[in-house]
Amino acid sequence: MPDGKLNDLTIYDAHADAWWSDEVRWVRALKNMVPPRLRHFDRYVAWEGSEVLDLGCAGGFMAEALHDRGARVSAIDPAAEAVAAARAHAEATGRDIAYAVGRGEALPYPDDAFDAVVCVDVLEHVEDWPTVLAEVARVLRPGGWFLFDTINRTAAARFAVVAMAEGVLRLLPRGTHDPALFIRPADISRELEGLGFVLAPLAGLGPVGVTRRGDPVFGRVPSRLVLYMGAARLTPPPD
């Protein structure tokens, strides 16, 4: 992987064979982020029996957590090797998850297919996030929930994510993020409202401690300057 290449998504395939091994620090960090994300999303969705799409599933941490909550899970990601690792782990552990390789800008699902779409650690990597949101609106059923997090477009986020997490602490591989792709809350709110969503209050997400291995533990934090989580409900059409 070329050092310094911005928004380098090859890391997901490059580490696919170690995704479930707990050997790679930044992969462990992604795994540690699943519980606080779900604690926030649990406020909005009753998962049991729901049809749910994990958009940008990588190696399957969120998809398996959603399955374990009783959802019927489909999951998709453009990283083919990561998806293969996710599928293999699900099969080995007896989880029925429908994995696919594909992009958020052109989802291979019919209209009104899902009760919820979960999209974490994704929107700050795609080149055309408004098109991804339009696809989410298309595949969601009226009244369904779009649950997401992303990185704010602030100087604080650039410092925390790029300078510190990638450059100094090496919690992430260098080049994982391109700050030009970070998204302001006002921008995503405006786009979602234009698609017919009603947005719940946003919440901050950040480190709140460390594990015995020195990995960050994540939770809700007061500030949304770096990472923020959101929930938006697709309003039914008028009668």
Short mmCIF file of N, CA, C and O in Angstrom, two decimals, residues 3 9 62 103 129 148 173:
data_model
loop_
_atom_site.label_atom_id
_atom_site.label_comp_id
_atom_site.label_asym_id
_atom_site.label_seq_id
_atom_site.Cartn_x
_atom_site.Cartn_y
_atom_site.Cartn_z
N ASP A 3 2.39 4.56 0.96
CA ASP A 3 2.23 5.40 2.13
C ASP A 3 1.72 6.77 1.71
O ASP A 3 2.25 7.40 0.81
N LEU A 9 -8.83 2.48 0.16
CA LEU A 9 -9.74 1.44 0.58
C LEU A 9 -9.19 0.02 0.38
O LEU A 9 -9.85 -0.95 0.73
N MET A 62 -20.48 -5.51 12.06
CA MET A 62 -21.82 -4.99 12.29
C MET A 62 -22.89 -5.97 11.80
O MET A 62 -23.91 -6.17 12.47
N ARG A 103 -21.41 -1.60 -4.76
CA ARG A 103 -21.17 -0.23 -4.33
C ARG A 103 -22.47 0.43 -3.87
O ARG A 103 -23.55 0.14 -4.38
N TRP A 129 -21.47 10.71 -2.07
CA TRP A 129 -22.35 10.32 -0.97
C TRP A 129 -23.81 10.73 -1.20
O TRP A 129 -24.70 10.01 -0.74
N PHE A 148 -26.58 5.81 10.67
CA PHE A 148 -25.28 6.06 10.07
C PHE A 148 -24.35 6.74 11.06
O PHE A 148 -24.76 7.25 12.11
N PRO A 173 -4.13 2.89 9.35
CA PRO A 173 -3.07 3.01 8.34
C PRO A 173 -3.05 4.41 7.73
O PRO A 173 -4.10 5.03 7.54
#
